[in-house]
Amino acid sequence: MAEPAPPTLEVSGLAVEIATDNGLARILDDVALAVAPGEIAGVVGESGCGKSTLVRAVLGILPRGARVPRGAVLFQGADILGDGAAAARGRIGFIPQDPYLSLNPVFRAGDQILEIMRRHAPGRRADHVRRLVDLLRAVQIPEPEAALARYPHQFSGGQRQRLLIAAALSCDPALVVADEPTTALDVTTQREILALLARLARERGLAMLFVTHDFGVVAGLCDSVTVLYAGRVAEAGPVRAVLDEPRHPYARLLLACHPDRATDLAGIPGTVPPATRQPAGCRFHPRCPIAVADCAAAVPPPVAIGGGRRVACPRHDMALPVAELA
């Protein structure tokens, strides 16, 4: 039996802090995840949970003033936050969130993507043009040769997102990071884009990190999922297992908010705490309906519970249905 491929991306024990006027902001703390070739790993959580900072760490573009006191982000074994940054350049593709703001309106779409290829992919311009036409055809842009000369406003929202996917693939990356790339699209176009991403990841053996706030997207696209809360991993594991039987109270309540499962519009009481004022112990305990005094005493580490799953809750074995939690 063949050995499993080593992960393309491996984040271990990652902590990110930023000094602010209001004190030290602890954005991420002890975050860990891995993505293998051909795998799509989802990251979910409310706004303010650290998803965008995780994306910036993986891309090696943390903001000025950010400090990494511990942890590593390994891309094909090299630390992006250390000496491996140069080796990763051009080998990680990025699909941004908003297709309407991510392309410069005064330059032709083809020229913008070809400039990326000129900087990060070896070869002549003619070779780049041929590769780009093939990519535009693969992402189902009509008349790809003619599309190179068109301006962004001449494409629909879904077509612009396909252009961004082509740009992310243009330098033949081993890893693609997608930061909520379907947020600005209607549901029909979103479904098409998700199907396209899944097909490209499988066909090309890409590792993909897919950041979203929507468990429905995770269910239809991802192989594994990491649930972030206030910068820490609440729960992680194979998608089907986490969706069918979430073990962390936050994961249960987050799933209960999804329209397919919600019985009312109550949501989760309270808000994500500011990064400068994290509560002691479990960061979710002020909002948790099953918290006890011990939950505020110490930070619960993620514990392996079998089947590739990790849960950071000492009460994870309480088999309470979501209806009793809400």
Coordinates of C-alpha atoms in Angstrom, one line a residue:
M1 CA 0.0 0.0 0.0
A2 CA 1.4 3.4 -1.0
E3 CA 2.4 5.9 1.6
P4 CA 0.1 8.9 1.8
A5 CA 1.5 12.0 0.3
P6 CA 2.9 14.5 2.8
P7 CA 0.8 17.6 3.3
T8 CA 1.3 20.5 0.9
L9 CA 0.4 22.9 3.7
E10 CA 0.9 22.3 7.4
V11 CA 0.1 24.9 10.0
S12 CA 1.3 23.9 13.5
G13 CA 0.8 25.7 16.8
L14 CA 0.5 29.1 15.1
A15 CA 0.1 32.2 17.2
V16 CA -0.2 35.7 15.8
E17 CA -0.2 38.9 17.9
I18 CA -0.4 42.6 17.0
A19 CA 0.3 45.5 19.4
T20 CA -2.5 48.0 19.3
D21 CA -3.4 51.2 21.2
N22 CA -5.9 49.1 23.2
G23 CA -3.3 46.5 24.2
L24 CA -2.0 43.3 22.7
A25 CA -4.4 41.7 20.2
R26 CA -4.1 37.9 20.2
I27 CA -5.5 37.1 16.8
L28 CA -4.5 33.5 16.5
D29 CA -3.5 31.0 19.2
D30 CA -2.3 27.5 18.7
V31 CA -3.9 27.0 15.3
A32 CA -3.1 23.7 13.5
L33 CA -4.3 22.2 10.2
A34 CA -2.9 20.3 7.2
V35 CA -3.9 20.1 3.6
A36 CA -2.7 17.2 1.3
P37 CA -2.5 17.3 -2.5
G38 CA -6.0 16.9 -4.0
E39 CA -7.7 17.8 -0.7
I40 CA -9.9 20.8 0.0
A41 CA -9.8 21.9 3.6
G42 CA -12.4 24.3 4.9
V43 CA -12.0 26.9 7.6
V44 CA -15.2 28.3 9.2
G45 CA -16.2 30.7 11.9
E46 CA -17.9 34.0 12.6
S47 CA -16.4 37.4 11.7
G48 CA -13.6 38.2 14.0
C49 CA -12.5 34.6 14.6
G50 CA -9.1 35.0 12.8
K51 CA -9.9 33.5 9.4
S52 CA -8.4 36.4 7.4
T53 CA -5.3 36.5 9.5
L54 CA -4.8 32.8 8.9
V55 CA -5.1 33.4 5.2
R56 CA -2.5 36.2 5.4
A57 CA -0.1 34.0 7.4
V58 CA -0.4 31.2 4.8
L59 CA 0.3 33.7 2.0
G60 CA 3.2 35.2 4.0
I61 CA 1.7 38.7 4.0
L62 CA 1.0 39.3 7.6
P63 CA 0.5 43.1 8.3
R64 CA 3.3 45.2 9.5
G65 CA 3.6 45.0 13.3
A66 CA 2.3 41.4 13.5
R67 CA 4.4 39.1 15.6
V68 CA 4.5 35.3 15.5
P69 CA 5.7 34.2 19.0
R70 CA 5.3 30.5 18.2
G71 CA 4.3 28.1 15.5
A72 CA 5.1 27.5 11.9
V73 CA 3.4 27.6 8.4
L74 CA 5.1 24.9 6.3
F75 CA 4.6 24.9 2.5
Q76 CA 6.1 21.7 1.1
G77 CA 8.2 21.4 4.2
A78 CA 9.6 25.0 4.1
D79 CA 8.5 27.6 6.6
I80 CA 6.7 30.5 4.8
L81 CA 7.2 32.7 7.9
G82 CA 10.9 32.0 7.8
D83 CA 13.5 31.1 5.2
G84 CA 11.0 29.3 3.0
A85 CA 9.1 32.5 1.9
A86 CA 11.1 32.8 -1.4
A87 CA 10.6 29.1 -2.3
A88 CA 6.8 29.5 -1.9
R89 CA 6.5 32.6 -4.1
G90 CA 4.5 31.8 -7.2
R91 CA 3.6 28.3 -6.0
I92 CA 0.6 29.5 -3.9
G93 CA -2.4 30.8 -5.8
F94 CA -4.9 33.1 -4.2
I95 CA -8.6 33.6 -5.0
P96 CA -9.9 36.8 -3.3
Q97 CA -13.3 37.5 -2.0
D98 CA -14.7 40.2 -4.2
P99 CA -14.6 39.7 -8.0
Y100 CA -15.8 43.3 -8.5
L101 CA -12.9 44.9 -6.6
S102 CA -10.0 42.5 -7.4
L103 CA -9.4 43.5 -11.0
N104 CA -8.2 46.9 -12.1
P105 CA -10.9 48.5 -14.3
V106 CA -8.5 50.4 -16.6
F107 CA -6.4 47.4 -17.8
R108 CA -7.4 44.5 -20.0
A109 CA -8.2 41.4 -18.0
G110 CA -5.7 39.3 -20.0
D111 CA -2.9 41.8 -19.4
Q112 CA -3.4 41.7 -15.7
I113 CA -3.1 37.9 -15.5
L114 CA -0.2 37.9 -17.9
E115 CA 1.7 40.3 -15.6
I116 CA 1.3 37.8 -12.8
M117 CA 2.7 35.1 -15.1
R118 CA 5.6 37.4 -16.2
R119 CA 6.7 37.9 -12.6
H120 CA 6.3 34.4 -11.3
A121 CA 6.3 31.8 -14.1
P122 CA 9.2 31.1 -16.4
G123 CA 8.7 31.3 -20.2
R124 CA 8.1 33.7 -23.0
R125 CA 5.0 35.8 -23.4
A126 CA 3.7 33.7 -26.3
D127 CA 3.9 30.6 -24.0
H128 CA 2.1 32.5 -21.3
V129 CA -0.7 33.6 -23.7
R130 CA -1.2 30.0 -24.8
R131 CA -1.3 28.7 -21.3
L132 CA -3.7 31.5 -20.2
V133 CA -6.1 30.7 -23.1
D134 CA -6.1 27.1 -22.1
L135 CA -6.9 28.1 -18.5
L136 CA -9.7 30.4 -19.5
R137 CA -11.1 27.6 -21.5
A138 CA -10.8 25.3 -18.5
V139 CA -12.7 27.7 -16.3
Q140 CA -15.4 28.0 -19.0
I141 CA -14.8 31.6 -20.1
P142 CA -16.6 32.0 -23.5
E143 CA -14.3 32.8 -26.5
P144 CA -11.1 32.7 -24.4
E145 CA -8.9 34.3 -27.1
A146 CA -11.1 37.3 -27.4
A147 CA -11.6 37.5 -23.7
L148 CA -7.9 38.5 -23.2
A149 CA -8.6 41.9 -24.8
R150 CA -11.7 42.6 -22.8
Y151 CA -11.9 44.9 -19.8
P152 CA -13.3 43.7 -16.4
H153 CA -16.6 45.6 -16.8
Q154 CA -17.3 43.5 -19.9
F155 CA -17.6 40.3 -17.8
S156 CA -20.4 39.2 -15.5
G157 CA -19.7 38.7 -11.8
G158 CA -19.4 34.9 -12.3
Q159 CA -17.1 35.4 -15.2
R160 CA -14.9 37.7 -13.2
Q161 CA -14.6 35.1 -10.5
R162 CA -13.6 32.6 -13.1
L163 CA -10.9 35.0 -14.3
L164 CA -9.6 35.2 -10.7
I165 CA -9.6 31.4 -10.5
A166 CA -7.6 31.4 -13.8
A167 CA -5.2 33.9 -12.3
A168 CA -4.7 31.8 -9.2
L169 CA -3.8 28.8 -11.4
S170 CA -1.7 30.7 -13.9
C171 CA 1.7 29.9 -12.3
D172 CA 0.9 26.2 -11.8
P173 CA 0.5 26.4 -8.0
A174 CA 0.6 23.5 -5.6
L175 CA -1.7 25.2 -3.1
V176 CA -4.6 27.5 -3.7
V177 CA -6.0 29.7 -0.9
A178 CA -9.6 30.8 -1.5
D179 CA -10.9 33.5 0.8
E180 CA -14.7 33.4 0.7
P181 CA -14.6 33.5 -3.1
T182 CA -18.4 33.1 -3.6
T183 CA -19.7 35.7 -1.2
A184 CA -20.5 38.3 -3.8
L185 CA -22.2 35.9 -6.2
D186 CA -25.8 34.8 -6.6
V187 CA -26.7 31.3 -5.5
T188 CA -26.8 29.8 -9.0
T189 CA -23.4 31.2 -9.9
Q190 CA -22.0 30.2 -6.5
R191 CA -23.0 26.6 -7.2
E192 CA -21.2 26.7 -10.6
I193 CA -18.1 28.2 -9.1
L194 CA -17.9 25.6 -6.3
A195 CA -18.3 22.8 -8.8
L196 CA -15.6 24.2 -10.9
L197 CA -13.2 24.6 -7.9
A198 CA -13.9 21.0 -6.8
R199 CA -13.2 19.7 -10.4
L200 CA -10.0 21.7 -10.8
A201 CA -8.6 20.6 -7.4
R202 CA -9.2 16.9 -8.1
E203 CA -8.0 17.0 -11.7
R204 CA -4.8 19.0 -11.0
G205 CA -4.0 17.5 -7.6
L206 CA -4.2 20.9 -5.9
A207 CA -4.3 21.4 -2.2
M208 CA -6.9 24.0 -1.4
L209 CA -7.6 26.0 1.7
F210 CA -11.1 27.3 1.5
V211 CA -12.1 30.0 4.0
T212 CA -15.8 30.6 4.5
H213 CA -18.6 31.4 7.0
D214 CA -21.0 29.1 5.4
F215 CA -21.3 25.4 6.5
G216 CA -23.4 24.7 3.4
V217 CA -20.4 25.6 1.2
V218 CA -18.2 23.4 3.4
A219 CA -20.6 20.5 3.1
G220 CA -20.7 20.6 -0.7
L221 CA -17.0 21.2 -1.4
C222 CA -14.6 20.3 1.4
D223 CA -13.0 17.1 2.6
S224 CA -12.1 18.4 6.1
V225 CA -13.1 21.4 8.2
T226 CA -11.5 23.4 11.0
V227 CA -13.9 25.5 13.1
L228 CA -12.2 28.6 14.5
Y229 CA -13.5 30.6 17.4
A230 CA -11.8 33.8 18.7
G231 CA -8.5 32.7 17.1
R232 CA -8.5 29.1 18.5
V233 CA -9.5 25.8 17.0
A234 CA -12.8 24.7 18.5
E235 CA -13.2 21.5 16.4
A236 CA -11.6 19.9 13.4
G237 CA -12.0 16.7 11.4
P238 CA -13.5 15.1 8.3
V239 CA -16.4 17.2 7.0
R240 CA -19.0 14.5 7.1
A241 CA -18.2 13.5 10.7
V242 CA -18.2 17.1 12.0
L243 CA -21.5 18.0 10.2
D244 CA -23.3 14.9 11.2
E245 CA -22.2 14.9 14.9
P246 CA -20.5 18.2 16.0
R247 CA -19.0 17.8 19.4
H248 CA -18.0 21.3 20.4
P249 CA -20.9 23.5 21.6
Y250 CA -19.8 26.3 19.2
A251 CA -19.8 24.0 16.2
R252 CA -23.3 22.7 17.2
L253 CA -24.7 26.2 17.5
L254 CA -23.0 27.4 14.4
L255 CA -24.6 24.6 12.4
A256 CA -28.0 25.3 14.0
C257 CA -27.8 28.8 12.5
H258 CA -27.7 27.4 9.0
P259 CA -31.0 27.9 7.1
D260 CA -31.3 24.2 6.3
R261 CA -31.2 23.4 10.0
A262 CA -32.5 26.5 11.8
T263 CA -35.9 26.4 13.5
D264 CA -35.9 30.1 14.4
L265 CA -33.8 33.2 13.9
A266 CA -32.3 33.3 17.4
G267 CA -28.7 32.7 16.4
I268 CA -25.9 32.5 19.0
P269 CA -26.3 34.9 21.9
G270 CA -23.5 37.4 22.4
T271 CA -20.6 38.2 20.1
V272 CA -17.0 37.1 19.5
P273 CA -14.8 38.8 22.1
P274 CA -12.3 41.5 20.9
A275 CA -8.8 40.1 20.3
T276 CA -7.5 42.6 23.0
R277 CA -9.9 41.3 25.7
Q278 CA -10.1 37.5 25.4
P279 CA -11.8 35.8 28.3
A280 CA -9.8 33.5 30.6
G281 CA -10.1 29.7 30.0
C282 CA -12.2 28.6 27.1
R283 CA -12.9 31.6 24.9
F284 CA -16.4 30.4 24.1
H285 CA -17.5 29.9 27.7
P286 CA -19.2 33.3 28.2
R287 CA -21.6 32.4 25.3
C288 CA -21.8 28.6 26.0
P289 CA -25.1 27.3 27.3
I290 CA -23.4 24.2 29.0
A291 CA -20.4 26.0 30.5
V292 CA -19.4 25.3 34.1
A293 CA -17.0 27.1 36.4
D294 CA -14.0 25.0 35.3
C295 CA -14.5 26.2 31.7
A296 CA -13.1 29.6 32.8
A297 CA -10.2 28.1 34.8
A298 CA -7.9 26.9 32.0
V299 CA -7.7 26.9 28.2
P300 CA -8.8 23.5 26.9
P301 CA -6.4 22.0 24.4
P302 CA -7.7 20.2 21.3
V303 CA -8.1 16.5 22.2
A304 CA -8.1 13.7 19.6
I305 CA -11.4 11.7 19.8
G306 CA -10.8 9.3 17.0
G307 CA -11.4 9.3 13.3
G308 CA -9.1 12.2 12.7
R309 CA -11.1 14.5 14.8
R310 CA -10.0 17.0 17.5
V311 CA -12.2 18.9 19.9
A312 CA -11.2 21.6 22.4
C313 CA -14.0 21.1 25.0
P314 CA -13.8 19.1 28.2
R315 CA -17.6 18.5 27.9
H316 CA -17.5 17.3 24.3
D317 CA -18.8 13.9 25.2
M318 CA -22.1 15.3 26.4
A319 CA -24.5 14.0 23.7
L320 CA -26.8 17.0 23.8
P321 CA -28.8 17.7 20.6
V322 CA -28.6 21.2 19.1
A323 CA -32.2 21.9 20.2
E324 CA -31.2 21.6 23.9
L325 CA -28.2 23.8 23.4
A326 CA -30.0 26.7 21.8

